[in-house]
XYZ file of C-alpha atoms in Angstrom:
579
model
C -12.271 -1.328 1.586
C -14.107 -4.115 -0.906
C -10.846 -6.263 0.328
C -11.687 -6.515 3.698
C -14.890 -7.682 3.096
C -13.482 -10.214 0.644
C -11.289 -11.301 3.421
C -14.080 -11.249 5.842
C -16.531 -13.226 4.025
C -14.653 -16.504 3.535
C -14.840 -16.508 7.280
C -18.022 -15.587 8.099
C -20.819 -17.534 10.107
C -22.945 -18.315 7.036
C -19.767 -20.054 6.247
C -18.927 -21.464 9.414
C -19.676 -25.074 8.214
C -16.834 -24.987 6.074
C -14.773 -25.219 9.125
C -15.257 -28.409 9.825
C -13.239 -29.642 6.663
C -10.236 -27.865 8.171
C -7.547 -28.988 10.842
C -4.998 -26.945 12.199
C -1.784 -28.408 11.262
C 0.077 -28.110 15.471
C 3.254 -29.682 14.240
C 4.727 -26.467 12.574
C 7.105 -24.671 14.584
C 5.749 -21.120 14.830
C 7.692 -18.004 17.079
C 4.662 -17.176 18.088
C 4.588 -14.011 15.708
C 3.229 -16.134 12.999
C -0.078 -18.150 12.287
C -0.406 -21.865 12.446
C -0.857 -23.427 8.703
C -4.369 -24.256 7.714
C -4.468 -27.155 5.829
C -7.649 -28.983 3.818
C -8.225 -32.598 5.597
C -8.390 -35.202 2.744
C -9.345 -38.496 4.849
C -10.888 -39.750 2.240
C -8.198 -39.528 -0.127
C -4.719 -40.946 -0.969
C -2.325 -38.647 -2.307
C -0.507 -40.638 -5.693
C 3.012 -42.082 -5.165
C 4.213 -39.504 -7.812
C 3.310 -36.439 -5.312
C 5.153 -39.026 -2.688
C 7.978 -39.165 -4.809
C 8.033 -35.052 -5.363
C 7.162 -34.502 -1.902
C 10.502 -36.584 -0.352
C 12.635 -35.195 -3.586
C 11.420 -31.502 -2.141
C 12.085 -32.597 1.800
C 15.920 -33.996 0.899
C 16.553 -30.572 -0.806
C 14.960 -28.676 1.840
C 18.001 -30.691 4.277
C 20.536 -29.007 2.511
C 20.003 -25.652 4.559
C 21.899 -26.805 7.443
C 23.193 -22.928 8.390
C 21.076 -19.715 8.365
C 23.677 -18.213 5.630
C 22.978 -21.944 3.589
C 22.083 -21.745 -0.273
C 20.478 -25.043 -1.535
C 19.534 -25.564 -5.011
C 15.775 -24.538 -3.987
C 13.541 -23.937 -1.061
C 9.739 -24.684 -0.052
C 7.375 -21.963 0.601
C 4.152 -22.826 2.269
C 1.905 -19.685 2.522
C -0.661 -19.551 5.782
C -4.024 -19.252 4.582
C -4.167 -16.819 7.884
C -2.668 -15.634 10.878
C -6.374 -15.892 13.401
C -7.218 -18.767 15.260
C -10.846 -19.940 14.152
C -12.251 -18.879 17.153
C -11.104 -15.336 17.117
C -14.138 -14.698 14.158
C -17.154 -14.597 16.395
C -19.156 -12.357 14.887
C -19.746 -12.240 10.885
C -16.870 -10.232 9.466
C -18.913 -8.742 6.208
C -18.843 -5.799 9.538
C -15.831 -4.769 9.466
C -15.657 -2.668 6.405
C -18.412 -0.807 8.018
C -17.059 -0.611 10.986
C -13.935 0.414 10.054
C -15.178 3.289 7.559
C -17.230 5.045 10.665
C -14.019 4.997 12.672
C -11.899 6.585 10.356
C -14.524 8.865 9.555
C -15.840 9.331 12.751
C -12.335 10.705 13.876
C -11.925 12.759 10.998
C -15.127 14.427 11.960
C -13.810 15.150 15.662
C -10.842 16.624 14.668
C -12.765 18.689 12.615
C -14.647 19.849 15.890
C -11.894 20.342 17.575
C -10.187 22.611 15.610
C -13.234 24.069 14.870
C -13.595 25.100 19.117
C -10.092 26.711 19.034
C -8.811 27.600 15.467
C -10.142 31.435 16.869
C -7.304 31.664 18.853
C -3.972 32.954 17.030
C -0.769 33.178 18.704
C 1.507 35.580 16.875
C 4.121 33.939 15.027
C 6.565 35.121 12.436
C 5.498 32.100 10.477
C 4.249 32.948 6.520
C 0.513 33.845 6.733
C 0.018 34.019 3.197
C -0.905 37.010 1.181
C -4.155 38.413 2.479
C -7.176 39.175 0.815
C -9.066 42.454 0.396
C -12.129 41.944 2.720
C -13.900 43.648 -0.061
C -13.128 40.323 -2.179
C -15.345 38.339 0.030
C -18.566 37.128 0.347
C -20.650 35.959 3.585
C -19.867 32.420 2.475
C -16.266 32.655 2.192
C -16.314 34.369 5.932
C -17.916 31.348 7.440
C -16.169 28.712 5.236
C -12.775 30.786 6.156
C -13.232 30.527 9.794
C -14.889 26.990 9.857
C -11.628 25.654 7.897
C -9.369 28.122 9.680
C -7.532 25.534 11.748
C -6.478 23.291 8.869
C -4.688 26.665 7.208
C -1.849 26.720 9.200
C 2.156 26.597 9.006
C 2.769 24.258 5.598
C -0.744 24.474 5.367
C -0.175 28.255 4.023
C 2.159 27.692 1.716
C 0.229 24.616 -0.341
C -2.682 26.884 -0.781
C -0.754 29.706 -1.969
C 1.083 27.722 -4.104
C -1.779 26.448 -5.376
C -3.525 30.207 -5.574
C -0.371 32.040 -6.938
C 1.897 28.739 -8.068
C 5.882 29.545 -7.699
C 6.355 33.381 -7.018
C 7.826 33.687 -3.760
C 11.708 31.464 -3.030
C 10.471 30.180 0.059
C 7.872 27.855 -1.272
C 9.970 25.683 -3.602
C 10.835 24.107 -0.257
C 7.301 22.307 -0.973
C 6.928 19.917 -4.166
C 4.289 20.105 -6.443
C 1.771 17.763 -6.791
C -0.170 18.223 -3.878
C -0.659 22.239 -4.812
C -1.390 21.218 -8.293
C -4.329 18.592 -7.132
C -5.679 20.953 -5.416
C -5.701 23.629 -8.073
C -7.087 21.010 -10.787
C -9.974 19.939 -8.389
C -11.371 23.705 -7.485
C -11.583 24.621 -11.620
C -13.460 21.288 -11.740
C -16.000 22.073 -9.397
C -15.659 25.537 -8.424
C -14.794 27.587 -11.914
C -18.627 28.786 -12.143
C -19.087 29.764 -8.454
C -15.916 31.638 -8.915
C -16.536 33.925 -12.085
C -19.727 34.636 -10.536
C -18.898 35.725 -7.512
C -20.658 33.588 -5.163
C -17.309 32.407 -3.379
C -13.408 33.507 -3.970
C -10.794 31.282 -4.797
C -8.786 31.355 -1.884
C -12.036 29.445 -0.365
C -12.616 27.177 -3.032
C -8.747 25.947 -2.967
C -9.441 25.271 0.839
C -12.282 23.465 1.104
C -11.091 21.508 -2.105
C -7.735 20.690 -0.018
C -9.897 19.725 2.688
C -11.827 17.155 0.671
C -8.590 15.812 -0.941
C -6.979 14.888 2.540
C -10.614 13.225 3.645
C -10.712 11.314 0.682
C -7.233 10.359 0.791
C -7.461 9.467 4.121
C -10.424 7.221 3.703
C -8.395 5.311 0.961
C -5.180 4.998 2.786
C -7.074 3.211 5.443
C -8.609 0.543 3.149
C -4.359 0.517 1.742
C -3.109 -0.126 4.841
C -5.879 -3.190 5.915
C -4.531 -4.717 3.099
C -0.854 -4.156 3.665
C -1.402 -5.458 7.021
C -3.118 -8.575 5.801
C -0.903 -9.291 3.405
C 2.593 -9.223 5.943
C 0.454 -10.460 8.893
C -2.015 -12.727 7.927
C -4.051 -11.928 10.227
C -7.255 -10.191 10.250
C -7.020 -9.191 13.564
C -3.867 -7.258 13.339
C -4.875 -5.633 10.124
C -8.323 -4.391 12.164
C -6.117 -3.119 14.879
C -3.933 -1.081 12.469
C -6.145 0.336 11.282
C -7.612 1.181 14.158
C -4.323 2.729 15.058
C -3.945 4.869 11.990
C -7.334 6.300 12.560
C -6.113 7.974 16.361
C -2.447 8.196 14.603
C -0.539 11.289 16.686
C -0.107 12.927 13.412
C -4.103 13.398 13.240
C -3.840 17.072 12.541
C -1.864 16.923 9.875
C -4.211 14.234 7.672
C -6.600 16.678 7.556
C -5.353 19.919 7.211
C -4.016 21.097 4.128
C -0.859 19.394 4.120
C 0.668 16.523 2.110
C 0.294 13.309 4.435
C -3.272 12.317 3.032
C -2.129 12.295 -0.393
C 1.665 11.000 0.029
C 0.801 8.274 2.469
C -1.953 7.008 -0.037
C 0.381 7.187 -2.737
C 3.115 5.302 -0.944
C 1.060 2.395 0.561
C -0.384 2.150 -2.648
C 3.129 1.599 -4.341
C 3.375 -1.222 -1.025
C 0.272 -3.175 -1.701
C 1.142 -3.323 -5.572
C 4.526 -4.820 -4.810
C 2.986 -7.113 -2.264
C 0.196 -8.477 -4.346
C 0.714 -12.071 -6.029
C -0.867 -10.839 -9.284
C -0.669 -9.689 -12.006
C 3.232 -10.441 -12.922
C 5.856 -8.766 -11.245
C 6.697 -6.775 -13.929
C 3.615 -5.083 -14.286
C 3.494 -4.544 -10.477
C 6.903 -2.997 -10.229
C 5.778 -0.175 -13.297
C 2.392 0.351 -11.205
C 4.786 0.642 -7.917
C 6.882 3.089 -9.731
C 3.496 4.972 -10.398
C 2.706 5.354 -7.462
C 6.394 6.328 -5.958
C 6.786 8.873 -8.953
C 4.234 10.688 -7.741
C 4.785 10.168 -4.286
C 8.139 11.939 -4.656
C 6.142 14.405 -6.824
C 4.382 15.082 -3.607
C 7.300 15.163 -0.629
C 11.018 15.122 -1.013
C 11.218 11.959 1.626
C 9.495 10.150 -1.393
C 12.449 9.758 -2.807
C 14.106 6.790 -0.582
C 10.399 4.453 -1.475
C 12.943 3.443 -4.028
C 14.434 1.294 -1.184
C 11.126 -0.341 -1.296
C 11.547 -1.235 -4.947
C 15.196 -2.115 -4.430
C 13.885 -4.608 -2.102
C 11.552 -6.365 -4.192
C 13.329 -6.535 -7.015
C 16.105 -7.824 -5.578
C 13.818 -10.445 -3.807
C 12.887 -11.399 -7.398
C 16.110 -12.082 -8.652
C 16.977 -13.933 -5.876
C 14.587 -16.591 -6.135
C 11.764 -17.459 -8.857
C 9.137 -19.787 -8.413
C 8.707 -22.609 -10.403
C 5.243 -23.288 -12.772
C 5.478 -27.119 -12.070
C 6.057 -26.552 -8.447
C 4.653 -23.286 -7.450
C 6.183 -23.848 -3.745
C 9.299 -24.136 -4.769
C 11.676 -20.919 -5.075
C 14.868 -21.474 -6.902
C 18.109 -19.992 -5.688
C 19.572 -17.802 -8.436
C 23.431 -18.823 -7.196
C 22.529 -22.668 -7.904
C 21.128 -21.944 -11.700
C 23.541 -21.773 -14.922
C 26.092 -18.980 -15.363
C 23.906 -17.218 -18.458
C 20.866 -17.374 -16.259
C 22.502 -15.372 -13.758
C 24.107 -13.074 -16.148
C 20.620 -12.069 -17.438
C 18.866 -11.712 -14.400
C 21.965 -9.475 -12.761
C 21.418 -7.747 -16.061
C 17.562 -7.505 -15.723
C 17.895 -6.209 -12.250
C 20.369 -3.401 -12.442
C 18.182 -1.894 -15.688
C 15.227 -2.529 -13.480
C 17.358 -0.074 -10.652
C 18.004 2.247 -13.151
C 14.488 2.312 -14.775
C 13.278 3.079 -11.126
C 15.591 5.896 -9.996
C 14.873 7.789 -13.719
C 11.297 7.234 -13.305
C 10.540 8.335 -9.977
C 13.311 11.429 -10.148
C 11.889 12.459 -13.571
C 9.263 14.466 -12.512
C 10.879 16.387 -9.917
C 13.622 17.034 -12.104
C 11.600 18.426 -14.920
C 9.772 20.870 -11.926
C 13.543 21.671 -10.900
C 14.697 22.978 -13.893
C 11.632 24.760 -14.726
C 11.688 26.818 -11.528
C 15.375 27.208 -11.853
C 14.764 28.865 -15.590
C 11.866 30.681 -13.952
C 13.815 31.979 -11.103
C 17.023 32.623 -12.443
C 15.378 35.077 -15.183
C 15.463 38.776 -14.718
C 12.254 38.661 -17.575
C 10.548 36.897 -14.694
C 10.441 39.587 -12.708
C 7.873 41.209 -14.826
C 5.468 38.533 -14.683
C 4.675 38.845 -10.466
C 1.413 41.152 -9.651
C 2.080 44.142 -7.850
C -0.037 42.890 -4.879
C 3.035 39.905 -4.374
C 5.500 42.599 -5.437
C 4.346 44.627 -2.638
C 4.002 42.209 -0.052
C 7.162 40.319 -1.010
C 8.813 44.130 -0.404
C 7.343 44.181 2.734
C 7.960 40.611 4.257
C 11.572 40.580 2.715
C 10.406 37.752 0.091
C 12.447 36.511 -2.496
C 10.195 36.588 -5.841
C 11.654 35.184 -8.839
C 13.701 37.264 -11.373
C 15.823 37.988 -8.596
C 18.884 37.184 -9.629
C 20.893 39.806 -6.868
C 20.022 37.593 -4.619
C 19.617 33.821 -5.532
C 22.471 32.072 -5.138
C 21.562 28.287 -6.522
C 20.786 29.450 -10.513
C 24.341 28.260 -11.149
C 23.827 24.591 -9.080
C 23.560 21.676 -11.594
C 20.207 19.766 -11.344
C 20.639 16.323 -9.778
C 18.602 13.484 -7.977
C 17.102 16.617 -6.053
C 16.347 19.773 -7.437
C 18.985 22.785 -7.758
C 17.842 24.875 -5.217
C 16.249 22.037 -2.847
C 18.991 22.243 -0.174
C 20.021 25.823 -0.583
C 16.249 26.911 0.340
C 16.032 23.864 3.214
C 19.267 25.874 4.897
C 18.294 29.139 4.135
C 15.307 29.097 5.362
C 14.573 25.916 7.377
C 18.402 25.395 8.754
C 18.598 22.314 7.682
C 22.108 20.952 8.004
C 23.902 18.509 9.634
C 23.750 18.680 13.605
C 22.185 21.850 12.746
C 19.136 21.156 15.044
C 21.579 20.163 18.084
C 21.121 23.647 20.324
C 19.530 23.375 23.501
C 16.444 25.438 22.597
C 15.979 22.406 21.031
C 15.845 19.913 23.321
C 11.795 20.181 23.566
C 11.950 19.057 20.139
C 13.809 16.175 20.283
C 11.634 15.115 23.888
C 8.484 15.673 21.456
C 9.557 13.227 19.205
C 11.163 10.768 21.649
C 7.658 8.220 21.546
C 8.781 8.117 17.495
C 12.404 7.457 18.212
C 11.490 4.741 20.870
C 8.778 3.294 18.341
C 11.592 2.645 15.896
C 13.917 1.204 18.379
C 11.290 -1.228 19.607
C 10.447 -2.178 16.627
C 13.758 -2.883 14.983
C 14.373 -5.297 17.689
C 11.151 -7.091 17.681
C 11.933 -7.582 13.616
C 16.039 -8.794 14.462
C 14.145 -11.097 17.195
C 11.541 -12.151 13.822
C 14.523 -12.403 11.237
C 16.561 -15.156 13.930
C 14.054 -17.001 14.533
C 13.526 -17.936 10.466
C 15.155 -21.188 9.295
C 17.442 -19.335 7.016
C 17.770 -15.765 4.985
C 16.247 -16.979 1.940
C 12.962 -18.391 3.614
C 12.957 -14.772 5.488
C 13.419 -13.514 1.456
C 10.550 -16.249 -0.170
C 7.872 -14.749 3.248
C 8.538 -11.172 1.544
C 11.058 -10.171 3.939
C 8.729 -10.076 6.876
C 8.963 -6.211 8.345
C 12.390 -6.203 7.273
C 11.646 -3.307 4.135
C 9.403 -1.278 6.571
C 11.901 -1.413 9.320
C 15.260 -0.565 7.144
C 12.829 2.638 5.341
C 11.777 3.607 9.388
C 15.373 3.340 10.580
C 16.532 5.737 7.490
C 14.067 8.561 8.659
C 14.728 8.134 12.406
C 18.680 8.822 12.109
C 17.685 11.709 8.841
C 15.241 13.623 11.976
C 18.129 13.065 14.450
C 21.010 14.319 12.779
C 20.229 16.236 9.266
C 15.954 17.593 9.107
C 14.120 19.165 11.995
C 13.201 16.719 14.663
C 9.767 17.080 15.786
C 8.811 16.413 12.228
C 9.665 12.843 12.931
C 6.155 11.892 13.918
C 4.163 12.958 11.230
C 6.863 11.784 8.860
C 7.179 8.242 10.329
C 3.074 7.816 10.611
C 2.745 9.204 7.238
C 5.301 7.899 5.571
C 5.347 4.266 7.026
C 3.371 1.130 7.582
C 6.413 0.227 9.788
C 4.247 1.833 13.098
C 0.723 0.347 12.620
C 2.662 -3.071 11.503
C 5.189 -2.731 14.811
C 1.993 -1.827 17.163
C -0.403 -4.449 16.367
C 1.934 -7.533 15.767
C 2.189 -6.217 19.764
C -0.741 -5.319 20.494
C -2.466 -8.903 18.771
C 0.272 -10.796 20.726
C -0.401 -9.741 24.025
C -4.716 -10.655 23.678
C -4.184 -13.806 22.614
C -8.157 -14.315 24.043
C -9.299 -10.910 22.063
C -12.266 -11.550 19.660
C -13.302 -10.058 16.536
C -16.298 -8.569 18.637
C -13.849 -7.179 21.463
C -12.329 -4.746 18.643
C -15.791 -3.270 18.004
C -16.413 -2.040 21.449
C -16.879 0.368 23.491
C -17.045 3.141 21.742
C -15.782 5.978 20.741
C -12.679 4.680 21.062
C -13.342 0.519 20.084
C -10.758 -1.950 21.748
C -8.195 0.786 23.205
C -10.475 1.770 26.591
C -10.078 -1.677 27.564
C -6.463 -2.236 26.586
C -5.155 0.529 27.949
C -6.287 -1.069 31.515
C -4.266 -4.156 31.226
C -0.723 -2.794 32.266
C 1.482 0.443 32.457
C 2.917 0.008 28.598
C -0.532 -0.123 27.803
C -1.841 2.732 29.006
C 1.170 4.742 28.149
C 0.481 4.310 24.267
C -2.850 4.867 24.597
C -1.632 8.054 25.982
C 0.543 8.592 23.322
C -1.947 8.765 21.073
C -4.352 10.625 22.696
C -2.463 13.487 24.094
C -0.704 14.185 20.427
C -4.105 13.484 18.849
C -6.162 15.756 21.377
C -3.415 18.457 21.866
C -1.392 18.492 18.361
C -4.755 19.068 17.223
C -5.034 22.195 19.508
C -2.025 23.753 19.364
C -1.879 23.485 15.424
C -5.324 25.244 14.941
C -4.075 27.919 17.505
C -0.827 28.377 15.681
C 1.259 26.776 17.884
C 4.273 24.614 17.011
C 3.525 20.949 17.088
C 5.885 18.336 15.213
C-alpha cells in the first residue's frame, strides 16, 4: 500500500501550507460525479503570447465538437489533480495505509474466528470430501491445525487441495484450472519439505495452511490494487478509502480466505487493471505486463478468460487517440490523420488482439491437451495408487485411463480446454437455462443484491457517459467505469442464463472493481460533509455504523454485507450451500 501513502502525503498537514498557492478553478462544469480542477495560481506571472497563441489555436479546435458523435482533428485533456475538496483531508493522511492494513486484516482475522466457532458442525452432503487420511498418518499437530483450518476446506475448497495433494487423477477436478493448486503445491515443498520427511506434520496439513497463507497474502495485496484502481478512475481519495473499506466486509468474505481461487485471481486481475491504467512506463510495455497478469489469471479461473475485454478496451483506446510530445493535452483523432497512419495503427492493433488472445489462452491450452493425453490413455491407468483406485471405485469416480467412459478425448482443443464444458454439464449442469427449475428459485433470490448491484450501476455509468461533452473525451478520461461496467454486465447475464447463479456474488466481488467503484462513487456522493477522520471511526466497523443510519438504502447495504459476511461465513464452515 506504499501508493496510498504517496497519495496521502502530498496532502498532508505538514504540507498544508502548500495550499495556499492553489485555487479551485469553479468555472468547470462538473456532473457532480467528478472533481473540480486544481490549478497552480501564477499572479505573479504572465503566460507568453506564444502559449496565447497555442492556447486559442487549441480552444477553436476544441469548437469543432459540436455533437456527442463529433470527430475533430484533436481534443484537450485536462487531468484533475484530485477528486476531494481540500477540506475533506483533516487529519494527516500518511494514516491511512495503516489504517487500512488493520481493517483488512482485522476482518480476515474474524472470519477466521468465526469459522473457527462453527466449522465443528457438518451437515451431510453428497459434496466431494476428498480422499481421507489414515488417522494413523497423523500427528497431534496436524489434528489441531486440521480442525482449526477445517472451515476454509470446504466445497471447491476440497478439490484445490487435492489437486494440489494428488494433481489430476480423478475427471471431476479438471473442472478447476491449475495455477492456484500448483501455488499451493510449490509453496508447501518450500517451506514444509523437511517437516514433512520427518514426520512432524503430513502433507495434507502443510498444503492447507500454505493455501491459507496464499489467500491472506493475496488478499492483503489486492487491497493495496484496488486503492489504486480506485484512485486512478476516481480521483478521489475518499472513494478509494471507502472501497476499500468495502472490499474488506465484501459478501464473498468466506471465500477470500478459504482455500479457493478469489485471493489469487482477483489479485491477478486488478493487477492486469492498474498496469493498463498507469501513465508509465509506455503502453506497450504495460499491455505485455497486463497480459501477465491476465495469462495467469485465466491460468487460475475459466472467467479469466473475458479480462481480454479489458485489453480490447485499452488498446483500442490507444489507437483511437495518441497524445502529442509538444502538446501532451492534446489527443489526436486517428480518423483525422493520413491514410498510412491509419493503416499501421489498424494493423498494430489487430496483431496487438491477436498477441493477447494467444497469450492469455496459451497456458490453458497447453494444461488442456496435457490432461486430454493423460486422460485419454489406457497406460494412464496404471499410474493412479490403489488408495484413489479404491476410493474412485467406491465414490463412482472417473480416474484417468478410462477411456470406457470419457467421452471428450475425441473434442478438438480450442479457446477452452477439450473437456472444459463436457465436465461443467456432466457434473455441474451447466447449460443454457439449465439452472431455470424452481428448486432454484432460492438461488437466484440469493444472488438478487448482485443482479440489482449491476443494474444500478450500469445506469449510474449511462447517466456518467451523457453527461461527457462527447465519446472521445469519455475515451481520452479512460472510459470512466465504462470497461468495468461492460466486464460486470457479461457475468450478470453468463450467472442468469448459462453458470449456476448463486455463484454470481463471489464471482462479481472477485472478479470486478465494477462493485467497490459503483458503491463508493455512491456512497462519497451522498456525504458530501464526510471527512477523512469520519472514515476512521467507530470501530470495528469504521464509517458504515454511522452511514447505515442516514436512510433505508443505507442501511439495507450495510445489511447486505453483513448478513452474507456473518452468515456465508457460517453456513460455508458448516457445509452448507452459500453462493
Amino acid at each position: 500500500m506504499n501508493d496510498i501513502e504517496e497519495e496521502g502525503e502530498s496532502w498532508s498537514s505538514e504540507n498544508g501550507k502548500a495550499l495556499d498557492d492553489f485555487v479551485v478553478d469553479t468555472t468547470e462544469e462538473s456532473d457532480g460525479s467528478s472533481a473540480p480542477i486544481i490549478e497552480k495560481s501564477h499572479s505573479g506571472k504572465r503566460s507568453s503570447d506564444k502559449d496565447n497563441d497555442g492556447r486559442k489555436e487549441e480552444e477553436t479546435d476544441e469548437e469543432q465538437v459540436t455533437s456527442y458523435f463529433s470527430i475533430p482533428s484533436f481534443i484537450l485533456y485536462e487531468k484533475s489533480d484530485g477528486g476531494d475538496s481540500t477540506d475533506f483531508f483533516d487529519t494527516s493522511p500518511s494514516q491511512i495505509k495503516d489504517f487500512l492494513f488493520a481493517q483488512v486484516l482485522g476482518v480476515r482475522i474474524f472470519i477466521f474466528f468465526l469459522q473457527l466457532l462453527f466449522n465443528s458442525w457438518d451437515f451431510s452432503t453428497d459434496a466431494f470430501k476428498g480422499v481421507p487420511v489414515d488417522s494413523e498418518e497423523l500427528t497431534v499437530l496436524d489434528r489441531v491445525i486440521q480442525r482449526v483450518f477445517a472451515g476454509f476446506k470446504r466445497w471447491d475448497a476440497v478439490h484445490m487441495l487435492h489437486i494440489a495433494q494428488h494433481k489430476y487423477v480423478f475427471e471431476n477436478s479438471l473442472a478447476f484450472f491449475p495455477f492456484y493448486p500448483i501455488t499451493i503445491r510449490i509453496l508447501s515443498m518450500a517451506w514444509a519439505t523437511p517437516f514433512v520427511h520427518f514426520g512432524f506434520i503430513h502433507v495434507s496439513t502443510a498444503l492447507l495452511i500454505s493455501a491459507v497463507a496464499i489467500n491472506l497474502g493475496c488478499f492483503l495485496i489486492t487491497a493495496a490494487l484496488l486503492y489504486r484502481i480506485v484512485l486512478r478512475v476516481s480521483g478521489s481519495v475518499k472513494q478509494a478509502v471507502i472501497a476499500v473499506l468495502l472490499f474488506s466486509v465484501n459478501p464473498a468474505s468466506i471465500f477470500f480466505s478459504a482455500a479457493y481461487t478469489e485471493s489469487l485471481y482477483c489479485m491477478l486481475t486488478f493487477a492486469g487493471i492498474c498496469v493498463l491504467l498507469e501513465d508509465r512506463p509506455s503502453f506497450f510495455i504495460r499491455y505485455l505486463g497486463s497480459l501477465l497478469c491476465f495469462g495467469l489469471a485465466y491460468a487460475t479461473r475459466s472467467n479469466g478468460l473475458i479480462n481480454i475485454g479489458y485489453v480490447g478496451f485499452f488498446c483500442l483506446l490507444d489507437f483511437l487517440l495518441s497524445v502529442e510530445h509538444d502538446h501532451p493535452r492534446r489527443r489526436c483523432v486517428i480518423f483525422r490523420r493520413p491514410v498510412t497512419a491509419i493503416i499501421s495503427r489498424v494493423t498494430s492493433f489487430v496483431m496487438r488482439m491477436i498477441l493477447a488472445i494467444l497469450s492469455i489462452a496459451l497456458p490453458i491450452f497447453v494444461h488442456g491437451r496435457r490432461q486430454q493425453i493423460a486422460f485419454c490413455s489406457q497406460s494412464s491407468a496404471s499410474n493412479v495408487p490403489s488408495t484413489l483406485k479404491r476410493f474412485a471405485s467406491e465414490h463412482r469416480l472417473i480416474t484417468v485411463g478410462r477411456t470406457d467412459v470419457i467421452d471428450w478425448c475425441n473434442v478438438t482443443s480450442s479457446i477452452f480446454p477439450p473437456f472444459y464444458a463436457s465436465i461443467q454439464s456432466k457434473y455441474w449442469h451447466v447449460s443454457l437455462f439449465g439452472y431455470w427449475q424452481l428448486r432454484k428459485i432460492p438461488c437466484f433470490l440469493m444472488a438478487a443484491p448482485a443482479f440489482y448491484l449491476v443494474v444500478f450501476g450500469a445506469r449510474q455509468t449511462w447517466l456518467r457517459v451523457k453527461s461527457k461533452r462527447s465519446l472521445l473525451h469519455l475515451l481520452a478520461e479512460g472510459g470512466d467505469h465504462v470497461p468495468y461496467t461492460l466486464h460486470a454486465i457479461f457475468m450478470a447475464f453468463g450467472a442468469l442464463f448459462v453458470y449456476n447463479v448463486e455463484v454470481l456474488t463471489r464471482m462479481l466481488f472477485s472478479s470486478s472493481p465494477f462493485p467497490y467503484l459503483v458503491l463508493a462513487r455512491w456512497i462519497s456522493d451522498i456525504t458530501p460533509q464526510v471527512r477523512l477522520s469520519d472514515l476512521f471511526v467507530p470501530q470495528p466497523l469504521p464509517f458504515f455504523t454511522y452511514f447505515c443510519r442516514r436512510g433505508l438504502p443505507e442501511f439495507l447495504l450495510y445489511l447486505y454485507l453483513m448478513v452474507y459476511l456473518i452468515f456465508g461465513t457460517t453456513m460455508h464452515a458448516m457445509w452448507l450451500p452459500f453462493t
